[in-house]
PDB file of C-alpha atoms in Angstrom:
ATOM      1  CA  UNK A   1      15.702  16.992 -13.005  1.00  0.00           C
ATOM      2  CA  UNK A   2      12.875  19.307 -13.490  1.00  0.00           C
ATOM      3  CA  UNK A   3      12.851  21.421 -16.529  1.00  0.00           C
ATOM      4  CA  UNK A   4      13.597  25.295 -16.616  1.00  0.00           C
ATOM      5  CA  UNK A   5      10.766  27.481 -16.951  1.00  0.00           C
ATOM      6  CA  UNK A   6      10.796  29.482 -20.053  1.00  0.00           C
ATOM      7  CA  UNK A   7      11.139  33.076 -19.835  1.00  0.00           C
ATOM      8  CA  UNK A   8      10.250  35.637 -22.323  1.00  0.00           C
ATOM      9  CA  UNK A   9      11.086  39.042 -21.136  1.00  0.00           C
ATOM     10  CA  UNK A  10       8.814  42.184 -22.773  1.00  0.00           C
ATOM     11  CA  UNK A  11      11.073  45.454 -22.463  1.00  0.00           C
ATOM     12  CA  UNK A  12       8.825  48.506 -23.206  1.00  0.00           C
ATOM     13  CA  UNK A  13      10.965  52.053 -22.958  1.00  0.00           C
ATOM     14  CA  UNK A  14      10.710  54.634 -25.137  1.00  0.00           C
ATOM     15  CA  UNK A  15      14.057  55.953 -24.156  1.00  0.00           C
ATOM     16  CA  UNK A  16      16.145  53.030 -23.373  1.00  0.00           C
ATOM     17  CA  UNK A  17      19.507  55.410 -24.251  1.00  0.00           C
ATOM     18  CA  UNK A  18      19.036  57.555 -21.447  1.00  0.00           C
ATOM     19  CA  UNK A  19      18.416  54.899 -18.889  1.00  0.00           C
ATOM     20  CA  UNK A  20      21.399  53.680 -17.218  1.00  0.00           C
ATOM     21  CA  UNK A  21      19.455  51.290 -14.778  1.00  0.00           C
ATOM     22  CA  UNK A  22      17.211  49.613 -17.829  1.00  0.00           C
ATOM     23  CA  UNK A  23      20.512  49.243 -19.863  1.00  0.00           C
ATOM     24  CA  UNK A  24      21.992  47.524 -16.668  1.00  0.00           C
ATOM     25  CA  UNK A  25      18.900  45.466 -16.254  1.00  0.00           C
ATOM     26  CA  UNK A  26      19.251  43.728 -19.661  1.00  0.00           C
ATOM     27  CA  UNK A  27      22.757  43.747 -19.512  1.00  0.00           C
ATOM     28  CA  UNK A  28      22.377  41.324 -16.470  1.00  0.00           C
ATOM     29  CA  UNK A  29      20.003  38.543 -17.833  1.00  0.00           C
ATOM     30  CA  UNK A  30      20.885  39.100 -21.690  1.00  0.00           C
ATOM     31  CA  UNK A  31      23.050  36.366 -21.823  1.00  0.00           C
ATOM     32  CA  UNK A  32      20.844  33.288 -19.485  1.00  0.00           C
ATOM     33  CA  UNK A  33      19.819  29.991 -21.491  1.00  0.00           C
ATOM     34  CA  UNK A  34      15.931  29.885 -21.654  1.00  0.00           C
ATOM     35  CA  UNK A  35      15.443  33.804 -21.311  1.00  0.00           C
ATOM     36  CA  UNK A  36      13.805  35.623 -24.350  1.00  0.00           C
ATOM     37  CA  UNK A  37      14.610  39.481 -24.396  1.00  0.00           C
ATOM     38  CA  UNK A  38      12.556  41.344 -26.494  1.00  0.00           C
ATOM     39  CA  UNK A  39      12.517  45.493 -26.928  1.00  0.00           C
ATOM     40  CA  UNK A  40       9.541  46.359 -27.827  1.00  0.00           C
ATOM     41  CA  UNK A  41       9.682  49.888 -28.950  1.00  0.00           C
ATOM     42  CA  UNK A  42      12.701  48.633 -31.262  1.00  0.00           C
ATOM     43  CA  UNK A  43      10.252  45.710 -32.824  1.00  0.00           C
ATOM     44  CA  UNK A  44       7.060  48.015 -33.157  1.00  0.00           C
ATOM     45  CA  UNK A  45       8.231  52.059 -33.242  1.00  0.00           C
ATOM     46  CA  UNK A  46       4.699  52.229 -35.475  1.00  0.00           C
ATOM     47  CA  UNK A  47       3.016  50.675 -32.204  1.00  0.00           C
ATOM     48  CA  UNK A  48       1.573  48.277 -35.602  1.00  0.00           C
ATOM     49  CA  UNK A  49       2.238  44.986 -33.311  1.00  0.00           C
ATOM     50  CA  UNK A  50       2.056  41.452 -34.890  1.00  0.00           C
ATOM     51  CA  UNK A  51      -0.430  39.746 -32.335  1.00  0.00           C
ATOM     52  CA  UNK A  52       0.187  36.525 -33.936  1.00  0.00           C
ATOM     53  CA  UNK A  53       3.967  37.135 -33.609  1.00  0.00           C
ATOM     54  CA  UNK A  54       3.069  38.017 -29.757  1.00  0.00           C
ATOM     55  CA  UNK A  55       0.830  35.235 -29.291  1.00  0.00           C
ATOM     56  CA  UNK A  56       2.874  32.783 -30.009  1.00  0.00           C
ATOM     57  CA  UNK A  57       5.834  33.812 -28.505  1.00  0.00           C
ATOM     58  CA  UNK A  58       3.704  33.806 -25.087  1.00  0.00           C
ATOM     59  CA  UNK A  59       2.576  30.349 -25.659  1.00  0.00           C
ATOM     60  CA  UNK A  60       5.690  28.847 -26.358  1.00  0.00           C
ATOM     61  CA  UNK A  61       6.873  30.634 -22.474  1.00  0.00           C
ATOM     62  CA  UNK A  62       5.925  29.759 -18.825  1.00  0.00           C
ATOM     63  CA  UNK A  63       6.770  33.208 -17.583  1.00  0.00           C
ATOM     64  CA  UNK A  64       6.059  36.545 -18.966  1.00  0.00           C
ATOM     65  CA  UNK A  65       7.663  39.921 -17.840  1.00  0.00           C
ATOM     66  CA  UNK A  66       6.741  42.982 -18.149  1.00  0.00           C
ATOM     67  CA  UNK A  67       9.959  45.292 -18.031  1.00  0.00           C
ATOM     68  CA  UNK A  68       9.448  48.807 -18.062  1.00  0.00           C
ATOM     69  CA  UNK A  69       9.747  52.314 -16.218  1.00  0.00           C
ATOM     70  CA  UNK A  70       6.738  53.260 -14.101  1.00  0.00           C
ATOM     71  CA  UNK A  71       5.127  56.359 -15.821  1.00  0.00           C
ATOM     72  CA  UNK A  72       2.475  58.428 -14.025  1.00  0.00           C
ATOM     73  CA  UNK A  73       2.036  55.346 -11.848  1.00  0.00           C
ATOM     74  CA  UNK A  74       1.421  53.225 -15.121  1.00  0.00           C
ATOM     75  CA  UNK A  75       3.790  52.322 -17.990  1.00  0.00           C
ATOM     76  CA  UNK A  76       4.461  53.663 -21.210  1.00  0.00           C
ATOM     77  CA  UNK A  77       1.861  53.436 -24.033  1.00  0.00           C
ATOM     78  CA  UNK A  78       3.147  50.875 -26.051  1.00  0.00           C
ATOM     79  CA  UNK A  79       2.697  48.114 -22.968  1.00  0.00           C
ATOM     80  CA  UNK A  80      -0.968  49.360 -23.336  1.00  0.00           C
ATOM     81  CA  UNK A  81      -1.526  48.902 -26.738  1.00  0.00           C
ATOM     82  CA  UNK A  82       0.190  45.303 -26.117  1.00  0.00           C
ATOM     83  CA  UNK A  83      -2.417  44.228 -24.065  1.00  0.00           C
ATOM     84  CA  UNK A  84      -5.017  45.286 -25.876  1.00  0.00           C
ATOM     85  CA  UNK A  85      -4.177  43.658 -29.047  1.00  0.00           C
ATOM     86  CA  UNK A  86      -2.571  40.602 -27.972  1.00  0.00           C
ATOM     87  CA  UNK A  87      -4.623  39.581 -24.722  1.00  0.00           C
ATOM     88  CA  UNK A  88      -7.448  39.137 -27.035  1.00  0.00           C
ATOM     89  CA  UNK A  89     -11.343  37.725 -26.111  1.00  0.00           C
ATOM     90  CA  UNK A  90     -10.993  33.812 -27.312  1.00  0.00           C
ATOM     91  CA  UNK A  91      -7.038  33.359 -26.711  1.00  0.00           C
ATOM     92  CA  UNK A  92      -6.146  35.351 -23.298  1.00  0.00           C
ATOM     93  CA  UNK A  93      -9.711  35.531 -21.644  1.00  0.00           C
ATOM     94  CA  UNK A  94     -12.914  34.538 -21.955  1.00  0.00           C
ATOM     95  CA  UNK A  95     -15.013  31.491 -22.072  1.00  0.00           C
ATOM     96  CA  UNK A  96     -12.921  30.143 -24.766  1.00  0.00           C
ATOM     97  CA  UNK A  97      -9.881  31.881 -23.717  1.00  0.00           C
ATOM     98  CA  UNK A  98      -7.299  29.767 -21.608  1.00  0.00           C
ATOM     99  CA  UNK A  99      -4.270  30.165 -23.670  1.00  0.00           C
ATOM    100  CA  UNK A 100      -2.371  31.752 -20.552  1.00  0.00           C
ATOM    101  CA  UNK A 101      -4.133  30.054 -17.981  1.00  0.00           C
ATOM    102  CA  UNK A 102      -1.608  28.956 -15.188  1.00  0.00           C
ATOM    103  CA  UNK A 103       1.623  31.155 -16.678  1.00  0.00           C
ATOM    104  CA  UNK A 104       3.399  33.293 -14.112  1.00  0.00           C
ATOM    105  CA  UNK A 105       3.422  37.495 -14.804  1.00  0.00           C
ATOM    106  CA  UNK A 106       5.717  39.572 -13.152  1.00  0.00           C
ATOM    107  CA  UNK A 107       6.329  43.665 -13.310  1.00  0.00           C
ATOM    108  CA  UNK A 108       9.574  44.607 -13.262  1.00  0.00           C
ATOM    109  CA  UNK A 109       9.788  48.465 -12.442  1.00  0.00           C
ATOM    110  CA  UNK A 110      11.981  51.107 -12.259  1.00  0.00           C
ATOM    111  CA  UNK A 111      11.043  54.323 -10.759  1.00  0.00           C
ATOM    112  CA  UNK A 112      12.716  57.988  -9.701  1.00  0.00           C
ATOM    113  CA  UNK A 113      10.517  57.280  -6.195  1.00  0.00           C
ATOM    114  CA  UNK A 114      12.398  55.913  -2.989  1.00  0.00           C
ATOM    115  CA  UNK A 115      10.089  53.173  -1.624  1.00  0.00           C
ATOM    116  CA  UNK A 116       8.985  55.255   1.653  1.00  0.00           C
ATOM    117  CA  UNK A 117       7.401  56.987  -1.174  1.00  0.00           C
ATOM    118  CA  UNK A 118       4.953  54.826  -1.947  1.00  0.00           C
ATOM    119  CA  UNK A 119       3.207  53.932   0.989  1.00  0.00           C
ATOM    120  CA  UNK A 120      -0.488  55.067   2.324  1.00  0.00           C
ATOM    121  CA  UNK A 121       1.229  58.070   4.557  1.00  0.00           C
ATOM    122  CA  UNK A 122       3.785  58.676   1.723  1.00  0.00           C
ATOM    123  CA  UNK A 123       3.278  61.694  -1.240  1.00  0.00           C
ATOM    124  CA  UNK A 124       2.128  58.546  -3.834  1.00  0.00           C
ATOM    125  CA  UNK A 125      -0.482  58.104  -1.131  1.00  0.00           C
ATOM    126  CA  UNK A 126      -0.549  53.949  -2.406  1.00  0.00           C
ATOM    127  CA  UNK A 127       1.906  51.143  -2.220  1.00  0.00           C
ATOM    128  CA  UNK A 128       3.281  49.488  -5.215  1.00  0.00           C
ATOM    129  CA  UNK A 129       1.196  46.817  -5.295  1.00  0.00           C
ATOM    130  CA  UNK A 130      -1.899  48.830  -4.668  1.00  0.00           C
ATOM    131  CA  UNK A 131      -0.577  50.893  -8.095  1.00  0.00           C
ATOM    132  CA  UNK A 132       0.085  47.783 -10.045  1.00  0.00           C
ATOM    133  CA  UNK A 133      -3.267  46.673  -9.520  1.00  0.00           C
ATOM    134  CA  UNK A 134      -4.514  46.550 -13.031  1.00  0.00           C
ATOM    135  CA  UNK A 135      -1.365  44.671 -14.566  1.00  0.00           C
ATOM    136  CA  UNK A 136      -2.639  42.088 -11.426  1.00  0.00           C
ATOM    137  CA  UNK A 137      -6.175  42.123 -12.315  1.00  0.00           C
ATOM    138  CA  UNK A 138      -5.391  41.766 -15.971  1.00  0.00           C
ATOM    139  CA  UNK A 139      -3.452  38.645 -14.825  1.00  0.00           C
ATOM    140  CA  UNK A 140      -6.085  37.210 -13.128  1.00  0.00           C
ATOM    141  CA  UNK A 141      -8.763  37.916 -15.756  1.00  0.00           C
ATOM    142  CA  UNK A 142      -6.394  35.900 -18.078  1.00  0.00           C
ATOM    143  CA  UNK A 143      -6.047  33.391 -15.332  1.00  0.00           C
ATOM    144  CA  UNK A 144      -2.451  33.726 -15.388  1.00  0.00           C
ATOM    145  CA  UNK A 145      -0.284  34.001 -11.755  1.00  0.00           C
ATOM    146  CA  UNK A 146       0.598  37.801 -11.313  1.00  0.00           C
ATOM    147  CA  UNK A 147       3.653  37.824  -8.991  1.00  0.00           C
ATOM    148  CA  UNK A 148       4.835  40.409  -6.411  1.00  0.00           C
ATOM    149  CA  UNK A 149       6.963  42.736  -8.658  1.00  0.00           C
ATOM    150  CA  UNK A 150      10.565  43.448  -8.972  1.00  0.00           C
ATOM    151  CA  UNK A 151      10.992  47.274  -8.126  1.00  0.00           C
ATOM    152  CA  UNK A 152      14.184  49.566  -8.839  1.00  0.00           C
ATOM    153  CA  UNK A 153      13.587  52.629  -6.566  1.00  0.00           C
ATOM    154  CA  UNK A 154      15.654  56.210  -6.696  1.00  0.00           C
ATOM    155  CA  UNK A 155      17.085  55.132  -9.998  1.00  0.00           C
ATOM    156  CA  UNK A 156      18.074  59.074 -10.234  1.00  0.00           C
ATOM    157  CA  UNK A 157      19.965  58.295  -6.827  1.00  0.00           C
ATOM    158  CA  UNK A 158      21.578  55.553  -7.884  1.00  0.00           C
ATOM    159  CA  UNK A 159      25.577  55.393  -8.385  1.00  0.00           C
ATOM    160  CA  UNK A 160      27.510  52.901 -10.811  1.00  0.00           C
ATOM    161  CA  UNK A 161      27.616  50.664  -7.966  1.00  0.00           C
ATOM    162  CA  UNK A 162      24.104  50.832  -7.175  1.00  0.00           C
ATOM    163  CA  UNK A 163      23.264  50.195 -10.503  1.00  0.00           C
ATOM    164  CA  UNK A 164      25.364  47.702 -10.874  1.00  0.00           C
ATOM    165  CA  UNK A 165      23.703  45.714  -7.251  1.00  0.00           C
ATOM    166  CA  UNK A 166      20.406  46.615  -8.888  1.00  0.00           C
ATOM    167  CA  UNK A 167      21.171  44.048 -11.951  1.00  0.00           C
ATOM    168  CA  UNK A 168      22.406  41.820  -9.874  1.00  0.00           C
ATOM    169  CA  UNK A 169      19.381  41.475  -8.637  1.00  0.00           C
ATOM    170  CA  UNK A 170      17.455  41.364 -11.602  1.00  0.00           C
ATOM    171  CA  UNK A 171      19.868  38.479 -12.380  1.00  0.00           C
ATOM    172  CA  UNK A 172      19.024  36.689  -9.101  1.00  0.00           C
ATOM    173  CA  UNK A 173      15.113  37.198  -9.692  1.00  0.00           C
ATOM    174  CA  UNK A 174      14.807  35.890 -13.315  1.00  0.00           C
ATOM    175  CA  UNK A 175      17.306  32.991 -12.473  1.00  0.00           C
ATOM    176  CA  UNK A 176      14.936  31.875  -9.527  1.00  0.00           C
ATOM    177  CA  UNK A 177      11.847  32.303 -12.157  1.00  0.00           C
ATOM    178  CA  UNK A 178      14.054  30.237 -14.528  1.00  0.00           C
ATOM    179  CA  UNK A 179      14.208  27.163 -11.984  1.00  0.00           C
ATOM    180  CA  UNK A 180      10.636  27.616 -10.125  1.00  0.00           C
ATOM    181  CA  UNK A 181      12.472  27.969  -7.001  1.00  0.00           C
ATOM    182  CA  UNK A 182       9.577  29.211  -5.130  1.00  0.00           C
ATOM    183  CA  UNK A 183       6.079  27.773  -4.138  1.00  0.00           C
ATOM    184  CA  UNK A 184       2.903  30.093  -4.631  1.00  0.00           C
ATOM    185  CA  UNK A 185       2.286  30.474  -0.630  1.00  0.00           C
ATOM    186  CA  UNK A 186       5.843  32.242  -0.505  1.00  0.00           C
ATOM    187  CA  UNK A 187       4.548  34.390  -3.274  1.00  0.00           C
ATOM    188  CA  UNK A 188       1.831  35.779  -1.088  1.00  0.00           C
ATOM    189  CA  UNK A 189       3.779  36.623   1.613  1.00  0.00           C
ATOM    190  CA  UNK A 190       5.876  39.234  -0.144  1.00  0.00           C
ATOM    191  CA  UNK A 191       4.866  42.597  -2.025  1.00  0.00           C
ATOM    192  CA  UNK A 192       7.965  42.966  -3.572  1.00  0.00           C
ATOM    193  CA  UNK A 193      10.317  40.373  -5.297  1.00  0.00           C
ATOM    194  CA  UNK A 194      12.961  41.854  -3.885  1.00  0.00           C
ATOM    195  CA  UNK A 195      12.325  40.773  -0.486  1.00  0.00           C
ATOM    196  CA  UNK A 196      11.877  37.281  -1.861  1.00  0.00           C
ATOM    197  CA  UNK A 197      15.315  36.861  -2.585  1.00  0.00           C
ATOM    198  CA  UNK A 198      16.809  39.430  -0.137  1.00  0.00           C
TER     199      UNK A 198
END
């Protein structure tokens, strides 16, 4: 039987009480064996982060995930100040620095945009992926496996049932990360999780 993949899931939202789809998100996976749920802004409201605390926690985990809403095509501050602290020179990158080397990264976003949104002939002018582009190059800098994300679009459209599909699919996604159900060539074929496990 091969071994679940360890998941540690990084929840950054400044305003996790008025998100209904975040709440449903976490609601979803809160409760799988081998999933970590951490929120962030809850741990650190000083943005004073333990990097040691973080360090480890990412060593002892074969996926990381970044949950979070996408603000002004980026995410909120404290995600930032994450990475700057904790994906040090020596541990995340680097000569020295293979500590991450071979873990999978994944973005999961929520966003008031529809999808037709973000396209080249859409108002966001860029896809997604094209927008998520530093979170990928970070991963690759830190020789880490940055995956096609997991996107909630028209969250403000979105009805109790819609929210409720949405975290079913956040379920579905972590789950598959959880058992490695999918080989790196399947990765590259998708921009968007979602269509992985549509």
């Amino acid at each position: 039987m091969v071994p679940k993949q360890k998941i540690v899931i990084l929840f950054f939202h400044p305003l996790l009480h008025k998100s209904r789809v975040n709440k449903e998100l976490l609601r979803a996976v809160e409760d799988l064996d081998e999933v970590t749920v951490r929120i962030m802004y809850d741990l650190y409201p000083d943005f004073h982060i333990n990097v040691s605390v973080e360090q480890e926690l990412l060593l002892k985990h074969d996926v990381i995930v970044w949950q979070h809403p996408f603000y002004w095509y980026s995410a909120p501050s404290l995600l930032k100040e994450w990475i700057d602290l904790v994906f040090e020179h020596g541990f995340a990158y680097g000569k020295e620095g293979r500590a991450l080397e071979g873990k999978k990264l994944i973005s999961a976003i929520t966003t008031g945009g529809r999808k037709e949104a973000y396209m080249a002939t859409g108002p966001n002018r860029y896809s997604m992926r094209e927008l998520l582009s530093p979170f990928e190059q970070t991963g690759a800098l830190c020789r880490m496996n940055y995956l096609p994300p997991f996107v909630v679009h028209g969250t403000h459209l979105l009805n109790d049932d819609g929210i409720m599909l949405a975290g079913e699919k956040y379920r579905k996604v972590i789950q598959n990360l959880r058992e490695d159900r999918f080989t790196p060539e399947e990765f590259l074929k998708h921009d968007y999780f979602n269509d992985i496990i549509a």
